GROMACS .gro file of C-alpha atoms in nm:
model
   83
    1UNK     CA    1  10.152   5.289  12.368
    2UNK     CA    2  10.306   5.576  12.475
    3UNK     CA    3  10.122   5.828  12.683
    4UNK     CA    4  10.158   6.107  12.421
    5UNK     CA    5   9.968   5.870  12.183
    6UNK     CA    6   9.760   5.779  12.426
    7UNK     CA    7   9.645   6.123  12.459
    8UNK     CA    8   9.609   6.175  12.160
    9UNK     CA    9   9.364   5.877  12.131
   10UNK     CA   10   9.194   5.976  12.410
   11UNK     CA   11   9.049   6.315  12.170
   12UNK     CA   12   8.977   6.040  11.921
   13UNK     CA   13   8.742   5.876  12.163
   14UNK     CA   14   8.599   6.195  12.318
   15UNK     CA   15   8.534   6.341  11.998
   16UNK     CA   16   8.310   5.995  11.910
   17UNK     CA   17   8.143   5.984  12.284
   18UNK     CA   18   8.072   6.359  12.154
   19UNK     CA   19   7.915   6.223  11.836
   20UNK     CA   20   7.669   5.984  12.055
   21UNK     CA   21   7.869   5.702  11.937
   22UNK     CA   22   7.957   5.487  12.236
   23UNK     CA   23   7.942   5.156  12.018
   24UNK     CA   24   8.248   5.289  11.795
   25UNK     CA   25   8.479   5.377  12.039
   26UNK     CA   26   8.420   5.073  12.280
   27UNK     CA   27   8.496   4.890  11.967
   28UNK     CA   28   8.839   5.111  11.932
   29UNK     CA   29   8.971   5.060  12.254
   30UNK     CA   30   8.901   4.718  12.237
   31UNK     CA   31   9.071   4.680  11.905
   32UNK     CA   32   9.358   4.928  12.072
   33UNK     CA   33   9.445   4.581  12.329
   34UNK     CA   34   9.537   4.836  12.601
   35UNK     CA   35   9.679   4.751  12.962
   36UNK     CA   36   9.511   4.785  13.281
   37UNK     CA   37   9.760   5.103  13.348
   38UNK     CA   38   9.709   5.212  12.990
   39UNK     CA   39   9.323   5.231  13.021
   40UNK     CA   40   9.377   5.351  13.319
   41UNK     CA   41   9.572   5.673  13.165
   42UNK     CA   42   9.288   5.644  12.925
   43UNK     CA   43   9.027   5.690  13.131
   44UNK     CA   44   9.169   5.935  13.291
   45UNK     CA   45   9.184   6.119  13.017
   46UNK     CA   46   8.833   6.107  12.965
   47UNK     CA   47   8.737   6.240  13.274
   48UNK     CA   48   8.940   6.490  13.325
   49UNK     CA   49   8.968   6.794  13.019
   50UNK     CA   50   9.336   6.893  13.071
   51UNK     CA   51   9.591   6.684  13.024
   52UNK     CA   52   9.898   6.796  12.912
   53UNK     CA   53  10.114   6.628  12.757
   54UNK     CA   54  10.494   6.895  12.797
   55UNK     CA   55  10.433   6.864  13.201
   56UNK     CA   56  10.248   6.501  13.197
   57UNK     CA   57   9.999   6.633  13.433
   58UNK     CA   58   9.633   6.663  13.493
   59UNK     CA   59   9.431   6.998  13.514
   60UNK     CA   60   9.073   6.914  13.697
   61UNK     CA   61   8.818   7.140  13.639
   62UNK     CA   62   8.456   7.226  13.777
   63UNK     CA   63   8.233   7.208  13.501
   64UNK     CA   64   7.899   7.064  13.454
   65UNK     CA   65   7.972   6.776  13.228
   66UNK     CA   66   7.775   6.520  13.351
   67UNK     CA   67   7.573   6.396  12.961
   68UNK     CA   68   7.949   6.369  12.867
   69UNK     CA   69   8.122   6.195  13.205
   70UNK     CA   70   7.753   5.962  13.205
   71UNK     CA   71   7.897   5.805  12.883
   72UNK     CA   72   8.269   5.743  12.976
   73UNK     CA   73   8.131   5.594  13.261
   74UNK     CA   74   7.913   5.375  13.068
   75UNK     CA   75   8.184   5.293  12.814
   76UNK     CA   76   8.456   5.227  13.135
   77UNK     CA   77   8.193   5.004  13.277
   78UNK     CA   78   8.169   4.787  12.979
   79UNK     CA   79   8.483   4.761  12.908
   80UNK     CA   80   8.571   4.608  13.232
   81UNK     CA   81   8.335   4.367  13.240
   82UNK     CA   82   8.467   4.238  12.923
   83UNK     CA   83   8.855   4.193  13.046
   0.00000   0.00000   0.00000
């Protein structure tokens, strides 16, 4: 997967974690069959809130987050004890 569409799965699975609904997206990424690197990108995705795409960088920015960055965590965790 490219890391455009990547990206772009990435909102899918932020705007779920949003939703409460950790279940769903472990289940997508797990259906997804991602790389190491690719979840990875993924991840990092997550955890940061500006990717962009046009320059393929990263934007970090100081913002209390933590509800939100407590479930990507949680989600990260499980999927890597599953692989």
């Amino acid at each position: 997967m490219n890391k455009n569409k990547l990206y772009k799965f990435s909102l899918e699975i932020k705007q779920l974690l949003n939703n409460q609904n950790t279940s769903e997206a472990e289940r997508k990424i797990k259906e997804a069959d991602l790389t190491q690197e690719e979840l990875d990108f993924l991840f990092m995705c997550l955890h940061s809130d500006g990717y962009d795409p046009k320059t393929d960088r990263f934007l970090l920015f100081e913002s209390d987050n933590s509800a939100f960055l407590q479930l990507v965590n949680l989600v990260q965790s499980r999927i890597k004890d599953k692989k």
